[in-house]
Amino acid sequence: MKEVKEVKEVVAYHANNVCPDDLPWIPYFGDAKFKLLKANPVTGQTVTLLYVPASMQLPAHFHPGTVIVYTVQGSWRYLEDEWISKPGDMVYEPAGSQHTPQAVGEEDVITFNIVEGTLDYIGENGEILARDNWETFLKRYHEHCAAEGIEVIDVTKF
């Protein structure tokens, strides 16, 4: 009797290129905006560009997953820390971090962000006011495109 070996189909994923110029800026908080470059429904990761006007403060937030932020333009900091991130700097935020971002100086800020999991926006008493994740960012992107008559680009594909 011959042994039969099971053959598994191998799925090959391909890299894809995203041109940020093809994607719209989407309203976020106040005059802050984001561009959703990638939403990964498998891992929950989002990749975004974030635009924050000079001197603007964003709401305090907590994230259970890690976040990597690369500063493209302008300077910013967390109110809870003493450092200032400038163009070319990278900030690594460990899982379980809570902080309050603020643009510093007179130049608008643009950051490139990789977020694992959710962002929980925190109130003055530590309560969660709102939560963002790959699904909420994707929903905002689709709603904005529909309202503005912009063609949706699939930012979830592999």
PDB file of C-alpha atoms in Angstrom:
ATOM      1  CA  MET A   1       0.000   0.000   0.000  1.00  0.00           C
ATOM      2  CA  LYS A   2       1.372   3.403  -1.051  1.00  0.00           C
ATOM      3  CA  GLU A   3       1.306   6.385   1.287  1.00  0.00           C
ATOM      4  CA  VAL A   4      -0.637   9.330  -0.126  1.00  0.00           C
ATOM      5  CA  LYS A   5       0.792  12.741   0.672  1.00  0.00           C
ATOM      6  CA  GLU A   6      -1.518  15.702   0.861  1.00  0.00           C
ATOM      7  CA  VAL A   7      -0.521  18.582  -1.374  1.00  0.00           C
ATOM      8  CA  LYS A   8      -1.338  22.000   0.005  1.00  0.00           C
ATOM      9  CA  GLU A   9      -1.928  24.932  -2.267  1.00  0.00           C
ATOM     10  CA  VAL A  10       0.529  27.734  -1.676  1.00  0.00           C
ATOM     11  CA  VAL A  11      -0.896  31.232  -1.788  1.00  0.00           C
ATOM     12  CA  ALA A  12       1.516  33.830  -3.086  1.00  0.00           C
ATOM     13  CA  TYR A  13       0.863  37.379  -1.965  1.00  0.00           C
ATOM     14  CA  HIS A  14       2.403  40.211  -3.891  1.00  0.00           C
ATOM     15  CA  ALA A  15       3.623  43.568  -2.685  1.00  0.00           C
ATOM     16  CA  ASN A  16       1.511  46.494  -3.757  1.00  0.00           C
ATOM     17  CA  ASN A  17       2.443  50.115  -4.246  1.00  0.00           C
ATOM     18  CA  VAL A  18       0.395  52.954  -2.795  1.00  0.00           C
ATOM     19  CA  CYS A  19       0.735  56.507  -4.077  1.00  0.00           C
ATOM     20  CA  PRO A  20      -0.463  58.883  -1.317  1.00  0.00           C
ATOM     21  CA  ASP A  21      -1.264  61.510  -3.969  1.00  0.00           C
ATOM     22  CA  ASP A  22      -4.056  59.186  -5.179  1.00  0.00           C
ATOM     23  CA  LEU A  23      -5.738  59.178  -1.760  1.00  0.00           C
ATOM     24  CA  PRO A  24      -7.735  62.004  -0.138  1.00  0.00           C
ATOM     25  CA  TRP A  25      -7.108  63.735   3.159  1.00  0.00           C
ATOM     26  CA  ILE A  26      -9.969  62.772   5.481  1.00  0.00           C
ATOM     27  CA  PRO A  27     -11.194  64.979   8.356  1.00  0.00           C
ATOM     28  CA  TYR A  28     -10.039  63.684  11.740  1.00  0.00           C
ATOM     29  CA  PHE A  29     -10.120  66.012  14.776  1.00  0.00           C
ATOM     30  CA  GLY A  30     -10.710  69.714  14.178  1.00  0.00           C
ATOM     31  CA  ASP A  31      -8.413  70.732  11.333  1.00  0.00           C
ATOM     32  CA  ALA A  32      -6.320  67.546  11.596  1.00  0.00           C
ATOM     33  CA  LYS A  33      -6.638  65.076   8.694  1.00  0.00           C
ATOM     34  CA  PHE A  34      -5.414  61.610   7.777  1.00  0.00           C
ATOM     35  CA  LYS A  35      -4.772  59.565   4.641  1.00  0.00           C
ATOM     36  CA  LEU A  36      -5.475  55.854   4.987  1.00  0.00           C
ATOM     37  CA  LEU A  37      -2.685  54.085   3.093  1.00  0.00           C
ATOM     38  CA  LYS A  38      -3.393  50.544   4.318  1.00  0.00           C
ATOM     39  CA  ALA A  39      -5.994  48.791   6.461  1.00  0.00           C
ATOM     40  CA  ASN A  40      -5.177  45.177   7.248  1.00  0.00           C
ATOM     41  CA  PRO A  41      -8.298  43.210   8.219  1.00  0.00           C
ATOM     42  CA  VAL A  42      -6.176  40.175   9.138  1.00  0.00           C
ATOM     43  CA  THR A  43      -3.883  41.818  11.707  1.00  0.00           C
ATOM     44  CA  GLY A  44      -5.843  44.996  12.488  1.00  0.00           C
ATOM     45  CA  GLN A  45      -2.908  47.159  11.447  1.00  0.00           C
ATOM     46  CA  THR A  46      -3.409  50.583   9.861  1.00  0.00           C
ATOM     47  CA  VAL A  47      -0.874  52.663   7.981  1.00  0.00           C
ATOM     48  CA  THR A  48      -1.683  56.357   7.706  1.00  0.00           C
ATOM     49  CA  LEU A  49      -0.326  59.794   7.054  1.00  0.00           C
ATOM     50  CA  LEU A  50      -1.474  62.308   9.672  1.00  0.00           C
ATOM     51  CA  TYR A  51      -1.624  66.068   9.112  1.00  0.00           C
ATOM     52  CA  VAL A  52      -1.817  68.307  12.192  1.00  0.00           C
ATOM     53  CA  PRO A  53      -1.805  72.124  11.921  1.00  0.00           C
ATOM     54  CA  ALA A  54       0.939  74.014  13.753  1.00  0.00           C
ATOM     55  CA  SER A  55       0.441  74.208  17.534  1.00  0.00           C
ATOM     56  CA  MET A  56      -2.680  71.995  17.509  1.00  0.00           C
ATOM     57  CA  GLN A  57      -3.171  69.485  20.316  1.00  0.00           C
ATOM     58  CA  LEU A  58      -4.907  66.166  19.634  1.00  0.00           C
ATOM     59  CA  PRO A  59      -6.949  64.239  22.222  1.00  0.00           C
ATOM     60  CA  ALA A  60      -5.190  61.993  24.718  1.00  0.00           C
ATOM     61  CA  HIS A  61      -5.206  58.378  23.572  1.00  0.00           C
ATOM     62  CA  PHE A  62      -4.274  54.879  24.682  1.00  0.00           C
ATOM     63  CA  HIS A  63      -3.319  51.980  22.467  1.00  0.00           C
ATOM     64  CA  PRO A  64      -3.044  48.346  23.483  1.00  0.00           C
ATOM     65  CA  GLY A  65      -0.769  47.594  20.487  1.00  0.00           C
ATOM     66  CA  THR A  66       2.495  49.132  19.349  1.00  0.00           C
ATOM     67  CA  VAL A  67       2.665  52.289  17.236  1.00  0.00           C
ATOM     68  CA  ILE A  68       5.543  53.523  15.073  1.00  0.00           C
ATOM     69  CA  VAL A  69       5.545  57.186  14.040  1.00  0.00           C
ATOM     70  CA  TYR A  70       7.983  58.688  11.516  1.00  0.00           C
ATOM     71  CA  THR A  71       8.036  62.490  11.403  1.00  0.00           C
ATOM     72  CA  VAL A  72       7.937  63.725   7.803  1.00  0.00           C
ATOM     73  CA  GLN A  73       7.406  67.450   8.411  1.00  0.00           C
ATOM     74  CA  GLY A  74       7.195  69.802  11.390  1.00  0.00           C
ATOM     75  CA  SER A  75       7.823  69.067  15.050  1.00  0.00           C
ATOM     76  CA  TRP A  76       5.627  67.490  17.707  1.00  0.00           C
ATOM     77  CA  ARG A  77       5.724  65.981  21.153  1.00  0.00           C
ATOM     78  CA  TYR A  78       3.674  64.292  23.820  1.00  0.00           C
ATOM     79  CA  LEU A  79       2.668  66.531  26.697  1.00  0.00           C
ATOM     80  CA  GLU A  80       3.753  63.716  29.030  1.00  0.00           C
ATOM     81  CA  ASP A  81       7.333  63.597  27.658  1.00  0.00           C
ATOM     82  CA  GLU A  82      10.232  66.042  27.337  1.00  0.00           C
ATOM     83  CA  TRP A  83      11.494  65.124  23.842  1.00  0.00           C
ATOM     84  CA  ILE A  84      10.430  66.783  20.581  1.00  0.00           C
ATOM     85  CA  SER A  85      10.197  64.721  17.383  1.00  0.00           C
ATOM     86  CA  LYS A  86      11.564  66.513  14.309  1.00  0.00           C
ATOM     87  CA  PRO A  87      11.656  65.584  10.589  1.00  0.00           C
ATOM     88  CA  GLY A  88      13.492  62.288  10.151  1.00  0.00           C
ATOM     89  CA  ASP A  89      12.870  61.138  13.752  1.00  0.00           C
ATOM     90  CA  MET A  90      11.090  57.895  14.571  1.00  0.00           C
ATOM     91  CA  VAL A  91       9.018  57.380  17.705  1.00  0.00           C
ATOM     92  CA  TYR A  92       8.327  53.854  18.951  1.00  0.00           C
ATOM     93  CA  GLU A  93       5.329  53.625  21.258  1.00  0.00           C
ATOM     94  CA  PRO A  94       5.136  50.391  23.241  1.00  0.00           C
ATOM     95  CA  ALA A  95       1.843  48.588  23.680  1.00  0.00           C
ATOM     96  CA  GLY A  96      -0.085  49.967  26.631  1.00  0.00           C
ATOM     97  CA  SER A  97       1.023  53.585  26.115  1.00  0.00           C
ATOM     98  CA  GLN A  98      -1.128  56.634  26.801  1.00  0.00           C
ATOM     99  CA  HIS A  99      -0.220  60.165  25.693  1.00  0.00           C
ATOM    100  CA  THR A 100      -1.404  63.518  24.356  1.00  0.00           C
ATOM    101  CA  PRO A 101       0.121  64.627  21.005  1.00  0.00           C
ATOM    102  CA  GLN A 102       0.796  68.300  20.297  1.00  0.00           C
ATOM    103  CA  ALA A 103       2.307  70.020  17.271  1.00  0.00           C
ATOM    104  CA  VAL A 104       5.210  72.273  18.269  1.00  0.00           C
ATOM    105  CA  GLY A 105       6.354  75.404  16.472  1.00  0.00           C
ATOM    106  CA  GLU A 106       4.991  77.245  13.472  1.00  0.00           C
ATOM    107  CA  GLU A 107       5.156  74.501  10.839  1.00  0.00           C
ATOM    108  CA  ASP A 108       2.306  72.072  10.176  1.00  0.00           C
ATOM    109  CA  VAL A 109       3.105  68.460  11.081  1.00  0.00           C
ATOM    110  CA  ILE A 110       2.907  65.384   8.859  1.00  0.00           C
ATOM    111  CA  THR A 111       3.675  61.945  10.284  1.00  0.00           C
ATOM    112  CA  PHE A 112       3.716  58.434   8.828  1.00  0.00           C
ATOM    113  CA  ASN A 113       2.055  56.038  11.305  1.00  0.00           C
ATOM    114  CA  ILE A 114       1.879  52.268  11.694  1.00  0.00           C
ATOM    115  CA  VAL A 115      -0.695  51.304  14.323  1.00  0.00           C
ATOM    116  CA  GLU A 116      -1.264  47.764  15.598  1.00  0.00           C
ATOM    117  CA  GLY A 117      -4.845  47.455  16.857  1.00  0.00           C
ATOM    118  CA  THR A 118      -7.009  50.193  18.304  1.00  0.00           C
ATOM    119  CA  LEU A 119      -6.612  53.805  19.370  1.00  0.00           C
ATOM    120  CA  ASP A 120      -8.761  54.634  22.386  1.00  0.00           C
ATOM    121  CA  TYR A 121      -9.400  58.348  22.957  1.00  0.00           C
ATOM    122  CA  ILE A 122      -9.380  59.086  26.673  1.00  0.00           C
ATOM    123  CA  GLY A 123     -11.431  61.635  28.629  1.00  0.00           C
ATOM    124  CA  GLU A 124     -10.339  63.665  31.642  1.00  0.00           C
ATOM    125  CA  ASN A 125     -11.455  60.919  34.039  1.00  0.00           C
ATOM    126  CA  GLY A 126      -9.755  58.102  32.107  1.00  0.00           C
ATOM    127  CA  GLU A 127     -12.944  57.002  30.362  1.00  0.00           C
ATOM    128  CA  ILE A 128     -12.865  55.893  26.703  1.00  0.00           C
ATOM    129  CA  LEU A 129     -14.629  58.571  24.651  1.00  0.00           C
ATOM    130  CA  ALA A 130     -14.158  56.936  21.241  1.00  0.00           C
ATOM    131  CA  ARG A 131     -12.254  54.078  19.618  1.00  0.00           C
ATOM    132  CA  ASP A 132     -10.639  53.840  16.192  1.00  0.00           C
ATOM    133  CA  ASN A 133      -9.369  50.722  14.450  1.00  0.00           C
ATOM    134  CA  TRP A 134      -8.873  49.495  10.879  1.00  0.00           C
ATOM    135  CA  GLU A 135     -12.652  49.224  10.385  1.00  0.00           C
ATOM    136  CA  THR A 136     -13.492  52.750  11.588  1.00  0.00           C
ATOM    137  CA  PHE A 137     -10.668  54.293   9.540  1.00  0.00           C
ATOM    138  CA  LEU A 138     -11.818  52.342   6.468  1.00  0.00           C
ATOM    139  CA  LYS A 139     -15.443  53.401   7.062  1.00  0.00           C
ATOM    140  CA  ARG A 140     -14.447  57.076   7.312  1.00  0.00           C
ATOM    141  CA  TYR A 141     -12.431  56.718   4.104  1.00  0.00           C
ATOM    142  CA  HIS A 142     -15.378  55.157   2.215  1.00  0.00           C
ATOM    143  CA  GLU A 143     -17.872  57.716   3.567  1.00  0.00           C
ATOM    144  CA  HIS A 144     -15.601  60.624   2.660  1.00  0.00           C
ATOM    145  CA  CYS A 145     -15.076  59.283  -0.872  1.00  0.00           C
ATOM    146  CA  ALA A 146     -18.832  58.810  -1.338  1.00  0.00           C
ATOM    147  CA  ALA A 147     -19.600  62.330  -0.075  1.00  0.00           C
ATOM    148  CA  GLU A 148     -16.925  63.927  -2.280  1.00  0.00           C
ATOM    149  CA  GLY A 149     -17.505  61.773  -5.384  1.00  0.00           C
ATOM    150  CA  ILE A 150     -14.006  60.291  -5.150  1.00  0.00           C
ATOM    151  CA  GLU A 151     -13.242  56.822  -6.516  1.00  0.00           C
ATOM    152  CA  VAL A 152     -12.368  54.416  -3.716  1.00  0.00           C
ATOM    153  CA  ILE A 153      -9.013  52.642  -3.939  1.00  0.00           C
ATOM    154  CA  ASP A 154      -8.938  49.254  -2.200  1.00  0.00           C
ATOM    155  CA  VAL A 155      -6.497  49.830   0.649  1.00  0.00           C
ATOM    156  CA  THR A 156      -7.162  46.355   2.112  1.00  0.00           C
ATOM    157  CA  LYS A 157      -5.833  44.249  -0.768  1.00  0.00           C
ATOM    158  CA  PHE A 158      -2.682  42.175  -0.606  1.00  0.00           C
TER     159      PHE A 158
END
